[in-house]
PDB file of C-alpha atoms in Angstrom:
ATOM      1  CA  MET A  28       0.000   0.000   0.000  1.00  0.00           C
ATOM      2  CA  GLY A  29       2.882   2.364   0.705  1.00  0.00           C
ATOM      3  CA  ARG A  30       4.278   2.001  -2.818  1.00  0.00           C
ATOM      4  CA  VAL A  31       0.878   2.615  -4.439  1.00  0.00           C
ATOM      5  CA  SER A  32       0.376   5.737  -2.340  1.00  0.00           C
ATOM      6  CA  VAL A  33       3.759   7.131  -3.387  1.00  0.00           C
ATOM      7  CA  GLN A  34       3.026   6.479  -7.078  1.00  0.00           C
ATOM      8  CA  TYR A  35      -0.399   8.104  -6.785  1.00  0.00           C
ATOM      9  CA  SER A  36       1.059  11.175  -5.082  1.00  0.00           C
ATOM     10  CA  ASN A  37       3.680  11.602  -7.757  1.00  0.00           C
ATOM     11  CA  GLN A  38       1.023  11.359 -10.447  1.00  0.00           C
ATOM     12  CA  MET A  39      -1.143  13.969  -8.795  1.00  0.00           C
ATOM     13  CA  ALA A  40       1.824  16.320  -8.407  1.00  0.00           C
ATOM     14  CA  LYS A  41       2.726  16.012 -12.062  1.00  0.00           C
ATOM     15  CA  THR A  42      -0.841  16.668 -13.132  1.00  0.00           C
ATOM     16  CA  ALA A  43      -1.094  19.783 -10.989  1.00  0.00           C
ATOM     17  CA  LEU A  44       2.236  21.081 -12.305  1.00  0.00           C
ATOM     18  CA  LYS A  45       1.071  20.624 -15.872  1.00  0.00           C
ATOM     19  CA  HIS A  46      -2.076  22.653 -15.287  1.00  0.00           C
ATOM     20  CA  VAL A  47      -0.092  25.484 -13.716  1.00  0.00           C
ATOM     21  CA  LEU A  48       2.216  25.656 -16.689  1.00  0.00           C
ATOM     22  CA  LEU A  49      -0.675  25.739 -19.093  1.00  0.00           C
ATOM     23  CA  VAL A  50      -2.121  28.702 -17.287  1.00  0.00           C
ATOM     24  CA  LEU A  51       1.086  30.679 -16.882  1.00  0.00           C
ATOM     25  CA  PHE A  52       2.889  30.041 -20.147  1.00  0.00           C
ATOM     26  CA  PRO A  53       0.490  28.887 -22.864  1.00  0.00           C
ATOM     27  CA  GLU A  54       2.552  30.441 -25.700  1.00  0.00           C
ATOM     28  CA  ARG A  55       5.780  28.629 -24.769  1.00  0.00           C
ATOM     29  CA  LEU A  56       4.124  25.242 -24.942  1.00  0.00           C
ATOM     30  CA  HIS A  57       2.946  25.896 -28.597  1.00  0.00           C
ATOM     31  CA  ILE A  58      -0.510  24.649 -27.909  1.00  0.00           C
ATOM     32  CA  PRO A  59      -2.553  24.791 -31.174  1.00  0.00           C
ATOM     33  CA  THR A  60      -5.748  26.752 -31.251  1.00  0.00           C
ATOM     34  CA  GLY A  61      -7.643  24.066 -33.134  1.00  0.00           C
ATOM     35  CA  PRO A  62      -9.419  21.178 -31.678  1.00  0.00           C
ATOM     36  CA  ARG A  63      -8.411  20.295 -28.244  1.00  0.00           C
ATOM     37  CA  VAL A  64      -5.704  17.734 -28.021  1.00  0.00           C
ATOM     38  CA  HIS A  65      -5.388  15.453 -25.106  1.00  0.00           C
ATOM     39  CA  PHE A  66      -1.839  14.699 -24.067  1.00  0.00           C
ATOM     40  CA  THR A  67      -0.999  11.496 -22.429  1.00  0.00           C
ATOM     41  CA  ASP A  68       1.775  11.500 -20.011  1.00  0.00           C
ATOM     42  CA  PRO A  69       3.911   8.407 -20.440  1.00  0.00           C
ATOM     43  CA  PHE A  70       4.506   8.444 -16.741  1.00  0.00           C
ATOM     44  CA  SER A  71       0.786   8.294 -16.116  1.00  0.00           C
ATOM     45  CA  VAL A  72       0.357   4.798 -17.675  1.00  0.00           C
ATOM     46  CA  SER A  73      -0.431   2.286 -15.036  1.00  0.00           C
ATOM     47  CA  PRO A  74       1.429  -1.014 -14.809  1.00  0.00           C
ATOM     48  CA  TYR A  75      -1.858  -2.734 -15.550  1.00  0.00           C
ATOM     49  CA  ASN A  76      -2.072  -1.020 -18.969  1.00  0.00           C
ATOM     50  CA  MET A  77       1.552  -1.950 -19.734  1.00  0.00           C
ATOM     51  CA  ALA A  78       0.857  -5.579 -18.986  1.00  0.00           C
ATOM     52  CA  SER A  79      -2.173  -5.580 -21.278  1.00  0.00           C
ATOM     53  CA  ARG A  80      -0.137  -4.073 -24.113  1.00  0.00           C
ATOM     54  CA  LYS A  81       2.617  -6.616 -23.655  1.00  0.00           C
ATOM     55  CA  ARG A  82       0.076  -9.387 -23.738  1.00  0.00           C
ATOM     56  CA  LYS A  83      -1.369  -8.026 -26.997  1.00  0.00           C
ATOM     57  CA  ALA A  84       2.095  -7.845 -28.613  1.00  0.00           C
ATOM     58  CA  ASP A  85       2.755 -11.415 -27.583  1.00  0.00           C
ATOM     59  CA  ASP A  86      -0.515 -12.462 -29.159  1.00  0.00           C
ATOM     60  CA  ASP A  87       0.460 -10.729 -32.386  1.00  0.00           C
ATOM     61  CA  ASN A  88       3.841 -12.487 -32.440  1.00  0.00           C
ATOM     62  CA  ASP A  89       2.128 -15.784 -31.809  1.00  0.00           C
ATOM     63  CA  ASP A  90      -0.102 -15.193 -34.821  1.00  0.00           C
ATOM     64  CA  MET A  91       2.927 -14.479 -37.003  1.00  0.00           C
ATOM     65  CA  SER A  92       4.800 -17.548 -35.801  1.00  0.00           C
ATOM     66  CA  VAL A  93       2.044 -19.979 -36.513  1.00  0.00           C
ATOM     67  CA  SER A  94       3.426 -22.958 -38.496  1.00  0.00           C
ATOM     68  CA  PRO A  95       2.264 -23.253 -42.099  1.00  0.00           C
ATOM     69  CA  LEU A  96       1.203 -26.756 -41.234  1.00  0.00           C
ATOM     70  CA  SER A  97      -1.615 -25.343 -39.126  1.00  0.00           C
ATOM     71  CA  SER A  98      -2.815 -23.031 -41.901  1.00  0.00           C
ATOM     72  CA  PRO A  99      -5.865 -23.986 -43.864  1.00  0.00           C
ATOM     73  CA  ALA A 100      -4.823 -26.848 -46.136  1.00  0.00           C
ATOM     74  CA  LEU A 101      -5.361 -26.606 -49.836  1.00  0.00           C
ATOM     75  CA  PRO A 102      -7.235 -29.436 -51.467  1.00  0.00           C
ATOM     76  CA  SER A 103      -4.624 -32.156 -52.084  1.00  0.00           C
ATOM     77  CA  ARG A 104      -4.251 -33.690 -55.522  1.00  0.00           C
ATOM     78  CA  PRO A 105      -3.336 -37.356 -55.824  1.00  0.00           C
ATOM     79  CA  ILE A 106       0.210 -37.978 -57.177  1.00  0.00           C
ATOM     80  CA  VAL A 107       0.125 -40.149 -60.243  1.00  0.00           C
ATOM     81  CA  ARG A 108       3.164 -42.455 -60.400  1.00  0.00           C
ATOM     82  CA  PRO A 109       4.204 -44.171 -63.635  1.00  0.00           C
ATOM     83  CA  SER A 110       3.338 -47.805 -63.489  1.00  0.00           C
ATOM     84  CA  LYS A 111       6.268 -50.242 -63.752  1.00  0.00           C
ATOM     85  CA  LYS A 112       5.842 -53.424 -65.665  1.00  0.00           C
ATOM     86  CA  MET A 113       7.237 -55.979 -63.329  1.00  0.00           C
ATOM     87  CA  ARG A 114       8.880 -58.975 -64.893  1.00  0.00           C
ATOM     88  CA  GLN A 115       6.669 -61.948 -64.568  1.00  0.00           C
ATOM     89  CA  VAL A 116       8.468 -64.494 -62.452  1.00  0.00           C
ATOM     90  CA  ASN A 117       7.891 -68.056 -63.382  1.00  0.00           C
ATOM     91  CA  ASP A 118       6.608 -69.895 -60.398  1.00  0.00           C
ATOM     92  CA  GLU A 119       8.051 -73.127 -61.770  1.00  0.00           C
ATOM     93  CA  VAL A 120      11.779 -72.247 -61.568  1.00  0.00           C
ATOM     94  CA  ALA A 121      13.932 -75.370 -61.744  1.00  0.00           C
ATOM     95  CA  ALA A 122      17.526 -76.339 -62.431  1.00  0.00           C
ATOM     96  CA  ARG A 123      18.366 -77.255 -66.002  1.00  0.00           C
ATOM     97  CA  PRO A 124      21.643 -77.863 -67.894  1.00  0.00           C
ATOM     98  CA  LEU A 125      23.027 -75.410 -70.426  1.00  0.00           C
ATOM     99  CA  SER A 126      22.004 -75.734 -74.025  1.00  0.00           C
ATOM    100  CA  LEU A 127      24.598 -76.933 -76.523  1.00  0.00           C
ATOM    101  CA  PRO A 128      25.443 -73.446 -77.932  1.00  0.00           C
ATOM    102  CA  ARG A 129      25.888 -72.036 -74.397  1.00  0.00           C
ATOM    103  CA  LEU A 130      28.013 -74.984 -73.335  1.00  0.00           C
ATOM    104  CA  LEU A 131      30.314 -74.644 -76.343  1.00  0.00           C
ATOM    105  CA  GLU A 132      30.848 -70.983 -75.471  1.00  0.00           C
ATOM    106  CA  THR A 133      32.454 -72.010 -72.183  1.00  0.00           C
ATOM    107  CA  LEU A 134      35.042 -74.379 -73.726  1.00  0.00           C
ATOM    108  CA  ASP A 135      38.496 -73.304 -74.830  1.00  0.00           C
ATOM    109  CA  ASN A 136      40.390 -74.821 -77.761  1.00  0.00           C
ATOM    110  CA  ASN A 137      41.972 -77.635 -75.771  1.00  0.00           C
ATOM    111  CA  GLN A 138      38.656 -78.631 -74.218  1.00  0.00           C
ATOM    112  CA  LEU A 139      36.917 -78.547 -77.593  1.00  0.00           C
ATOM    113  CA  ARG A 140      39.587 -80.785 -79.103  1.00  0.00           C
ATOM    114  CA  THR A 141      39.282 -83.231 -76.225  1.00  0.00           C
ATOM    115  CA  VAL A 142      35.499 -83.432 -76.503  1.00  0.00           C
ATOM    116  CA  LEU A 143      35.617 -83.806 -80.282  1.00  0.00           C
ATOM    117  CA  GLN A 144      38.287 -86.478 -80.106  1.00  0.00           C
ATOM    118  CA  THR A 145      36.299 -88.449 -77.535  1.00  0.00           C
ATOM    119  CA  ILE A 146      33.163 -88.322 -79.690  1.00  0.00           C
ATOM    120  CA  CYS A 147      35.087 -89.400 -82.787  1.00  0.00           C
ATOM    121  CA  GLU A 148      36.635 -92.324 -80.938  1.00  0.00           C
ATOM    122  CA  ARG A 149      33.231 -93.490 -79.742  1.00  0.00           C
ATOM    123  CA  HIS A 150      31.640 -93.018 -83.155  1.00  0.00           C
ATOM    124  CA  PRO A 151      34.072 -93.896 -85.981  1.00  0.00           C
ATOM    125  CA  ASP A 152      31.618 -92.751 -88.658  1.00  0.00           C
ATOM    126  CA  ILE A 153      31.635 -89.243 -87.170  1.00  0.00           C
ATOM    127  CA  GLY A 154      35.428 -89.339 -86.983  1.00  0.00           C
ATOM    128  CA  HIS A 155      35.642 -90.249 -90.666  1.00  0.00           C
ATOM    129  CA  GLU A 156      33.323 -87.383 -91.562  1.00  0.00           C
ATOM    130  CA  VAL A 157      35.453 -84.954 -89.560  1.00  0.00           C
ATOM    131  CA  VAL A 158      38.630 -86.154 -91.309  1.00  0.00           C
ATOM    132  CA  THR A 159      37.111 -85.778 -94.768  1.00  0.00           C
ATOM    133  CA  SER A 160      35.411 -82.446 -94.011  1.00  0.00           C
ATOM    134  CA  ALA A 161      38.166 -80.604 -92.123  1.00  0.00           C
ATOM    135  CA  PRO A 162      40.409 -78.319 -94.202  1.00  0.00           C
ATOM    136  CA  ARG A 163      43.969 -79.413 -94.798  1.00  0.00           C
ATOM    137  CA  PRO A 164      46.523 -77.925 -92.417  1.00  0.00           C
ATOM    138  CA  THR A 165      48.833 -75.286 -93.807  1.00  0.00           C
ATOM    139  CA  VAL A 166      52.608 -75.318 -93.505  1.00  0.00           C
ATOM    140  CA  ALA A 167      52.546 -72.358 -91.111  1.00  0.00           C
ATOM    141  CA  CYS A 168      49.921 -74.016 -88.893  1.00  0.00           C
ATOM    142  CA  ALA A 169      51.867 -77.294 -88.701  1.00  0.00           C
ATOM    143  CA  LEU A 170      55.148 -75.544 -87.878  1.00  0.00           C
ATOM    144  CA  ASP A 171      53.422 -73.462 -85.203  1.00  0.00           C
ATOM    145  CA  ILE A 172      52.192 -76.637 -83.520  1.00  0.00           C
ATOM    146  CA  LEU A 173      55.680 -78.131 -83.633  1.00  0.00           C
ATOM    147  CA  ALA A 174      56.999 -74.924 -82.095  1.00  0.00           C
ATOM    148  CA  GLU A 175      54.577 -75.393 -79.194  1.00  0.00           C
ATOM    149  CA  TYR A 176      55.953 -78.901 -78.611  1.00  0.00           C
ATOM    150  CA  GLN A 177      59.465 -77.467 -78.714  1.00  0.00           C
ATOM    151  CA  GLU A 178      58.564 -74.913 -76.079  1.00  0.00           C
ATOM    152  CA  LYS A 179      57.176 -77.618 -73.813  1.00  0.00           C
ATOM    153  CA  LEU A 180      60.445 -79.527 -74.237  1.00  0.00           C
ATOM    154  CA  ARG A 181      62.498 -76.467 -73.284  1.00  0.00           C
ATOM    155  CA  ALA A 182      60.294 -75.722 -70.302  1.00  0.00           C
ATOM    156  CA  ALA A 183      60.779 -79.244 -68.966  1.00  0.00           C
ATOM    157  CA  THR A 184      64.574 -79.148 -69.336  1.00  0.00           C
ATOM    158  CA  PRO A 185      66.238 -78.573 -65.933  1.00  0.00           C
ATOM    159  CA  LEU A 186      68.566 -75.609 -65.652  1.00  0.00           C
ATOM    160  CA  GLY A 187      72.208 -76.491 -66.081  1.00  0.00           C
ATOM    161  CA  HIS A 188      71.407 -79.993 -67.360  1.00  0.00           C
ATOM    162  CA  THR A 189      70.776 -79.816 -71.088  1.00  0.00           C
ATOM    163  CA  SER A 190      72.374 -83.088 -72.213  1.00  0.00           C
ATOM    164  CA  SER A 191      72.848 -85.217 -69.102  1.00  0.00           C
ATOM    165  CA  ASP A 192      71.046 -88.438 -68.275  1.00  0.00           C
ATOM    166  CA  TYR A 193      69.107 -86.582 -65.591  1.00  0.00           C
ATOM    167  CA  ALA A 194      67.806 -84.107 -68.154  1.00  0.00           C
ATOM    168  CA  TYR A 195      66.962 -86.907 -70.587  1.00  0.00           C
ATOM    169  CA  PHE A 196      64.683 -88.671 -68.143  1.00  0.00           C
ATOM    170  CA  ARG A 197      63.113 -85.372 -67.140  1.00  0.00           C
ATOM    171  CA  VAL A 198      62.127 -84.494 -70.722  1.00  0.00           C
ATOM    172  CA  LYS A 199      61.634 -87.955 -72.155  1.00  0.00           C
ATOM    173  CA  GLN A 200      57.871 -87.591 -72.314  1.00  0.00           C
ATOM    174  CA  GLN A 201      58.002 -84.161 -73.998  1.00  0.00           C
ATOM    175  CA  LEU A 202      60.666 -85.376 -76.406  1.00  0.00           C
ATOM    176  CA  ALA A 203      58.553 -88.355 -77.457  1.00  0.00           C
ATOM    177  CA  ALA A 204      55.530 -86.068 -78.015  1.00  0.00           C
ATOM    178  CA  LEU A 205      57.592 -83.774 -80.267  1.00  0.00           C
ATOM    179  CA  LEU A 206      58.989 -86.677 -82.308  1.00  0.00           C
ATOM    180  CA  ASP A 207      55.524 -88.165 -82.772  1.00  0.00           C
ATOM    181  CA  ALA A 208      54.208 -84.811 -83.985  1.00  0.00           C
ATOM    182  CA  ILE A 209      57.107 -84.499 -86.449  1.00  0.00           C
ATOM    183  CA  SER A 210      56.382 -87.951 -87.850  1.00  0.00           C
ATOM    184  CA  ASP A 211      52.631 -87.345 -88.188  1.00  0.00           C
ATOM    185  CA  PHE A 212      52.887 -83.951 -89.875  1.00  0.00           C
ATOM    186  CA  THR A 213      55.663 -85.105 -92.192  1.00  0.00           C
ATOM    187  CA  ALA A 214      53.475 -87.866 -93.580  1.00  0.00           C
ATOM    188  CA  GLN A 215      50.696 -85.311 -94.142  1.00  0.00           C
ATOM    189  CA  PHE A 216      52.839 -83.222 -96.504  1.00  0.00           C
ATOM    190  CA  LEU A 217      54.176 -86.036 -98.670  1.00  0.00           C
ATOM    191  CA  PRO A 218      52.890 -87.020-102.106  1.00  0.00           C
ATOM    192  CA  PRO A 219      50.397 -88.179-103.177  1.00  0.00           C
ATOM    193  CA  LEU A 220      48.483 -86.453-100.343  1.00  0.00           C
ATOM    194  CA  GLU A 221      50.266 -83.206-101.139  1.00  0.00           C
ATOM    195  CA  GLN A 222      50.330 -82.522-104.861  1.00  0.00           C
ATOM    196  CA  GLN A 223      52.341 -79.285-104.787  1.00  0.00           C
ATOM    197  CA  THR A 224      56.074 -79.871-104.607  1.00  0.00           C
ATOM    198  CA  ASN A 225      56.815 -76.413-103.244  1.00  0.00           C
ATOM    199  CA  VAL A 226      54.441 -76.942-100.315  1.00  0.00           C
ATOM    200  CA  SER A 227      56.078 -80.272 -99.448  1.00  0.00           C
ATOM    201  CA  LEU A 228      59.561 -78.786 -99.642  1.00  0.00           C
ATOM    202  CA  GLN A 229      58.586 -75.772 -97.536  1.00  0.00           C
ATOM    203  CA  PHE A 230      57.404 -78.041 -94.745  1.00  0.00           C
ATOM    204  CA  LEU A 231      60.431 -80.330 -94.995  1.00  0.00           C
ATOM    205  CA  ASP A 232      62.745 -77.332 -94.799  1.00  0.00           C
ATOM    206  CA  GLY A 233      61.009 -76.067 -91.641  1.00  0.00           C
ATOM    207  CA  VAL A 234      60.767 -79.418 -89.892  1.00  0.00           C
ATOM    208  CA  THR A 235      64.418 -80.233 -90.628  1.00  0.00           C
ATOM    209  CA  LYS A 236      65.361 -77.075 -88.711  1.00  0.00           C
ATOM    210  CA  VAL A 237      63.343 -78.393 -85.779  1.00  0.00           C
ATOM    211  CA  ILE A 238      65.281 -81.655 -85.842  1.00  0.00           C
ATOM    212  CA  HIS A 239      68.568 -79.752 -85.832  1.00  0.00           C
ATOM    213  CA  GLU A 240      67.564 -78.212 -82.494  1.00  0.00           C
ATOM    214  CA  LEU A 241      66.896 -81.542 -80.752  1.00  0.00           C
ATOM    215  CA  PRO A 242      69.214 -82.146 -77.789  1.00  0.00           C
ATOM    216  CA  ASP A 243      72.532 -83.895 -78.357  1.00  0.00           C
ATOM    217  CA  TRP A 244      72.680 -86.236 -75.378  1.00  0.00           C
ATOM    218  CA  GLU A 245      75.951 -87.176 -73.767  1.00  0.00           C
ATOM    219  CA  ASN A 246      74.907 -90.804 -73.512  1.00  0.00           C
ATOM    220  CA  GLN A 247      75.227 -92.449 -76.916  1.00  0.00           C
ATOM    221  CA  SER A 248      72.254 -94.714 -76.231  1.00  0.00           C
ATOM    222  CA  HIS A 249      69.953 -91.683 -76.003  1.00  0.00           C
ATOM    223  CA  ARG A 250      70.967 -90.277 -79.375  1.00  0.00           C
ATOM    224  CA  HIS A 251      68.928 -92.765 -81.367  1.00  0.00           C
ATOM    225  CA  HIS A 252      65.934 -90.432 -81.187  1.00  0.00           C
ATOM    226  CA  LYS A 253      67.639 -87.706 -83.191  1.00  0.00           C
ATOM    227  CA  ASP A 254      69.324 -90.167 -85.550  1.00  0.00           C
ATOM    228  CA  ALA A 255      65.997 -91.806 -86.323  1.00  0.00           C
ATOM    229  CA  ALA A 256      64.440 -88.378 -86.948  1.00  0.00           C
ATOM    230  CA  TYR A 257      67.211 -87.569 -89.461  1.00  0.00           C
ATOM    231  CA  ASP A 258      66.685 -90.900 -91.253  1.00  0.00           C
ATOM    232  CA  GLU A 259      62.946 -90.306 -91.522  1.00  0.00           C
ATOM    233  CA  ILE A 260      63.208 -86.725 -92.761  1.00  0.00           C
ATOM    234  CA  SER A 261      65.935 -87.662 -95.243  1.00  0.00           C
ATOM    235  CA  ALA A 262      63.677 -90.343 -96.701  1.00  0.00           C
ATOM    236  CA  ALA A 263      60.889 -87.758 -96.946  1.00  0.00           C
ATOM    237  CA  TRP A 264      63.138 -85.377 -98.881  1.00  0.00           C
ATOM    238  CA  ALA A 265      64.107 -88.233-101.219  1.00  0.00           C
ATOM    239  CA  LEU A 266      60.452 -89.113-101.873  1.00  0.00           C
ATOM    240  CA  VAL A 267      59.473 -85.535-102.706  1.00  0.00           C
ATOM    241  CA  ILE A 268      62.504 -85.077-104.981  1.00  0.00           C
ATOM    242  CA  SER A 269      61.772 -88.341-106.745  1.00  0.00           C
ATOM    243  CA  GLU A 270      58.148 -87.371-107.374  1.00  0.00           C
ATOM    244  CA  ALA A 271      59.189 -83.894-108.501  1.00  0.00           C
ATOM    245  CA  SER A 272      61.562 -85.380-111.075  1.00  0.00           C
ATOM    246  CA  LYS A 273      58.573 -87.081-112.722  1.00  0.00           C
ATOM    247  CA  ARG A 274      56.922 -83.722-113.304  1.00  0.00           C
ATOM    248  CA  GLY A 275      59.002 -81.399-115.420  1.00  0.00           C
ATOM    249  CA  GLY A 276      62.173 -83.261-114.679  1.00  0.00           C
ATOM    250  CA  GLY A 277      62.402 -81.781-111.168  1.00  0.00           C
ATOM    251  CA  PHE A 278      62.828 -78.268-112.557  1.00  0.00           C
ATOM    252  CA  VAL A 279      61.056 -76.774-109.498  1.00  0.00           C
ATOM    253  CA  VAL A 280      63.674 -78.275-107.176  1.00  0.00           C
ATOM    254  CA  HIS A 281      66.458 -76.455-108.957  1.00  0.00           C
ATOM    255  CA  THR A 282      64.741 -73.137-109.599  1.00  0.00           C
ATOM    256  CA  GLY A 283      63.543 -72.861-105.993  1.00  0.00           C
ATOM    257  CA  GLY A 284      67.035 -73.327-104.606  1.00  0.00           C
ATOM    258  CA  TRP A 285      65.939 -76.427-102.716  1.00  0.00           C
ATOM    259  CA  ASP A 286      69.051 -78.320-103.749  1.00  0.00           C
ATOM    260  CA  GLN A 287      71.217 -75.730-101.991  1.00  0.00           C
ATOM    261  CA  ARG A 288      69.052 -75.774 -98.884  1.00  0.00           C
ATOM    262  CA  LEU A 289      69.238 -79.553 -98.761  1.00  0.00           C
ATOM    263  CA  ALA A 290      73.030 -79.418 -99.048  1.00  0.00           C
ATOM    264  CA  LYS A 291      73.088 -76.985 -96.104  1.00  0.00           C
ATOM    265  CA  HIS A 292      70.891 -79.278 -94.010  1.00  0.00           C
ATOM    266  CA  ASN A 293      73.154 -82.209 -94.821  1.00  0.00           C
ATOM    267  CA  HIS A 294      76.182 -80.273 -93.651  1.00  0.00           C
ATOM    268  CA  GLN A 295      74.481 -79.156 -90.438  1.00  0.00           C
ATOM    269  CA  SER A 296      73.368 -82.709 -89.631  1.00  0.00           C
ATOM    270  CA  GLY A 297      76.871 -84.080 -90.025  1.00  0.00           C
ATOM    271  CA  GLY A 298      76.135 -85.918 -93.272  1.00  0.00           C
ATOM    272  CA  LYS A 299      73.010 -87.695 -92.026  1.00  0.00           C
ATOM    273  CA  MET A 300      70.871 -86.603 -94.985  1.00  0.00           C
ATOM    274  CA  GLY A 301      72.636 -88.934 -97.419  1.00  0.00           C
ATOM    275  CA  GLN A 302      69.500 -90.562 -98.792  1.00  0.00           C
ATOM    276  CA  ALA A 303      68.067 -87.188 -99.820  1.00  0.00           C
ATOM    277  CA  ILE A 304      71.372 -86.064-101.310  1.00  0.00           C
ATOM    278  CA  ASN A 305      71.618 -89.246-103.384  1.00  0.00           C
ATOM    279  CA  ALA A 306      68.085 -88.764-104.667  1.00  0.00           C
ATOM    280  CA  LEU A 307      68.925 -85.212-105.666  1.00  0.00           C
ATOM    281  CA  ALA A 308      72.020 -86.336-107.555  1.00  0.00           C
ATOM    282  CA  ASN A 309      70.297 -89.225-109.282  1.00  0.00           C
ATOM    283  CA  GLU A 310      66.884 -87.739-110.069  1.00  0.00           C
ATOM    284  CA  VAL A 311      67.635 -84.116-110.918  1.00  0.00           C
ATOM    285  CA  GLY A 312      71.390 -84.210-111.431  1.00  0.00           C
ATOM    286  CA  TRP A 313      70.877 -83.252-115.088  1.00  0.00           C
ATOM    287  CA  GLN A 314      70.195 -79.709-113.917  1.00  0.00           C
ATOM    288  CA  GLY A 315      73.828 -79.349-113.121  1.00  0.00           C
ATOM    289  CA  HIS A 316      74.252 -78.630-109.415  1.00  0.00           C
ATOM    290  CA  ASN A 317      75.374 -81.692-107.488  1.00  0.00           C
ATOM    291  CA  PRO A 318      75.731 -80.653-103.862  1.00  0.00           C
ATOM    292  CA  ILE A 319      77.791 -83.705-102.917  1.00  0.00           C
ATOM    293  CA  ALA A 320      80.145 -83.545-105.869  1.00  0.00           C
ATOM    294  CA  ASP A 321      83.223 -81.361-105.843  1.00  0.00           C
ATOM    295  CA  THR A 322      83.418 -79.748-109.235  1.00  0.00           C
ATOM    296  CA  SER A 323      86.065 -77.428-110.543  1.00  0.00           C
ATOM    297  CA  ALA A 324      83.645 -75.411-112.641  1.00  0.00           C
ATOM    298  CA  PRO A 325      83.570 -71.757-111.537  1.00  0.00           C
ATOM    299  CA  SER A 326      79.808 -71.706-111.379  1.00  0.00           C
ATOM    300  CA  GLY A 327      79.635 -74.873-109.286  1.00  0.00           C
ATOM    301  CA  ARG A 328      77.715 -76.638-112.067  1.00  0.00           C
ATOM    302  CA  ASP A 329      78.622 -79.442-114.435  1.00  0.00           C
ATOM    303  CA  PRO A 330      79.514 -77.810-117.775  1.00  0.00           C
ATOM    304  CA  ASN A 331      78.405 -80.981-119.595  1.00  0.00           C
ATOM    305  CA  SER A 332      74.931 -80.988-118.033  1.00  0.00           C
ATOM    306  CA  ILE A 333      71.936 -80.818-120.344  1.00  0.00           C
ATOM    307  CA  LEU A 334      70.845 -77.504-118.819  1.00  0.00           C
ATOM    308  CA  ASN A 335      74.205 -75.856-119.491  1.00  0.00           C
ATOM    309  CA  GLN A 336      74.276 -77.279-123.033  1.00  0.00           C
ATOM    310  CA  LEU A 337      70.860 -75.774-123.689  1.00  0.00           C
ATOM    311  CA  ILE A 338      72.012 -72.399-122.348  1.00  0.00           C
ATOM    312  CA  ASN A 339      75.277 -72.457-124.312  1.00  0.00           C
ATOM    313  CA  GLY A 340      73.618 -73.707-127.513  1.00  0.00           C
ATOM    314  CA  THR A 341      75.805 -76.801-127.708  1.00  0.00           C
ATOM    315  CA  TYR A 342      73.060 -79.337-127.089  1.00  0.00           C
ATOM    316  CA  GLY A 343      72.920 -81.815-129.996  1.00  0.00           C
ATOM    317  CA  SER A 344      76.385 -80.962-131.351  1.00  0.00           C
ATOM    318  CA  PRO A 345      78.363 -83.909-132.780  1.00  0.00           C
ATOM    319  CA  VAL A 346      80.513 -85.587-130.217  1.00  0.00           C
ATOM    320  CA  ARG A 347      84.151 -86.024-131.193  1.00  0.00           C
ATOM    321  CA  VAL A 348      85.364 -89.578-130.833  1.00  0.00           C
ATOM    322  CA  GLY A 349      88.976 -90.614-130.875  1.00  0.00           C
ATOM    323  CA  PRO A 350      92.262 -88.977-129.955  1.00  0.00           C
ATOM    324  CA  TRP A 351      91.897 -86.140-132.462  1.00  0.00           C
TER     325      TRP A 351
END
């Protein structure tokens, strides 16, 4: 009660002072002569009025802070989603083996060869059809296969033991596989299966180089493999040369330089190509170059050969008989 009385007394004093000033000095207060204006003293506002104003301001702030979620909702429109065509799942899913085309896609060359060989062995009629239908192997293809066998032989050779008995027994299986392949492919390129002499000679030239690279074993009993390979390839050269001599007199052997290549192979083998050299001398020796004969002619050819007589124009000339 004491505080309220003090506030009321102060208010009354201020009001009385204001009226006195209005009476004594109206011109200094610039009071307009128009309609009467009521002044409100800011000190005359009661705490109750201040509280009501504060409450009103709070209400206004509350109205401004209302969440949009509480505002009147607009009429919602249904969202149309694109329909997805779901894959129809077969209710009867079961295990099944791959079809033949899919299964063949998973096999590499070695697996395909194994499967085909097994089928041909079980069904000889199918094997015969494969043999007659498959294209003939080319010289390059056959030599590439022999090179693969050579690589297997090298890979099996132990380091530091290239010609010992230990190395021989380590590579005996790979060596036998290479020799068998040489024998099989050589027979494939011989007449009458191979009608072109150049093709036969190209293969024989390549396979003879392979034989040169076979190991030279320290043990004499192990060298029969290489010796037998030389005997077989020499006989093959002799057969091809003999057949070539029946067609054009073996002219292709001479013009292709095969006689010189054969002489080089004979030298590299240590003279183990004698059968082929003899066939060359006997069958096509008329062409002049005898690789096993030592001739004094500058050209290395027999000056009395038929070929040289044809070139020199002396073929058919009368032969002088007697000491004169």
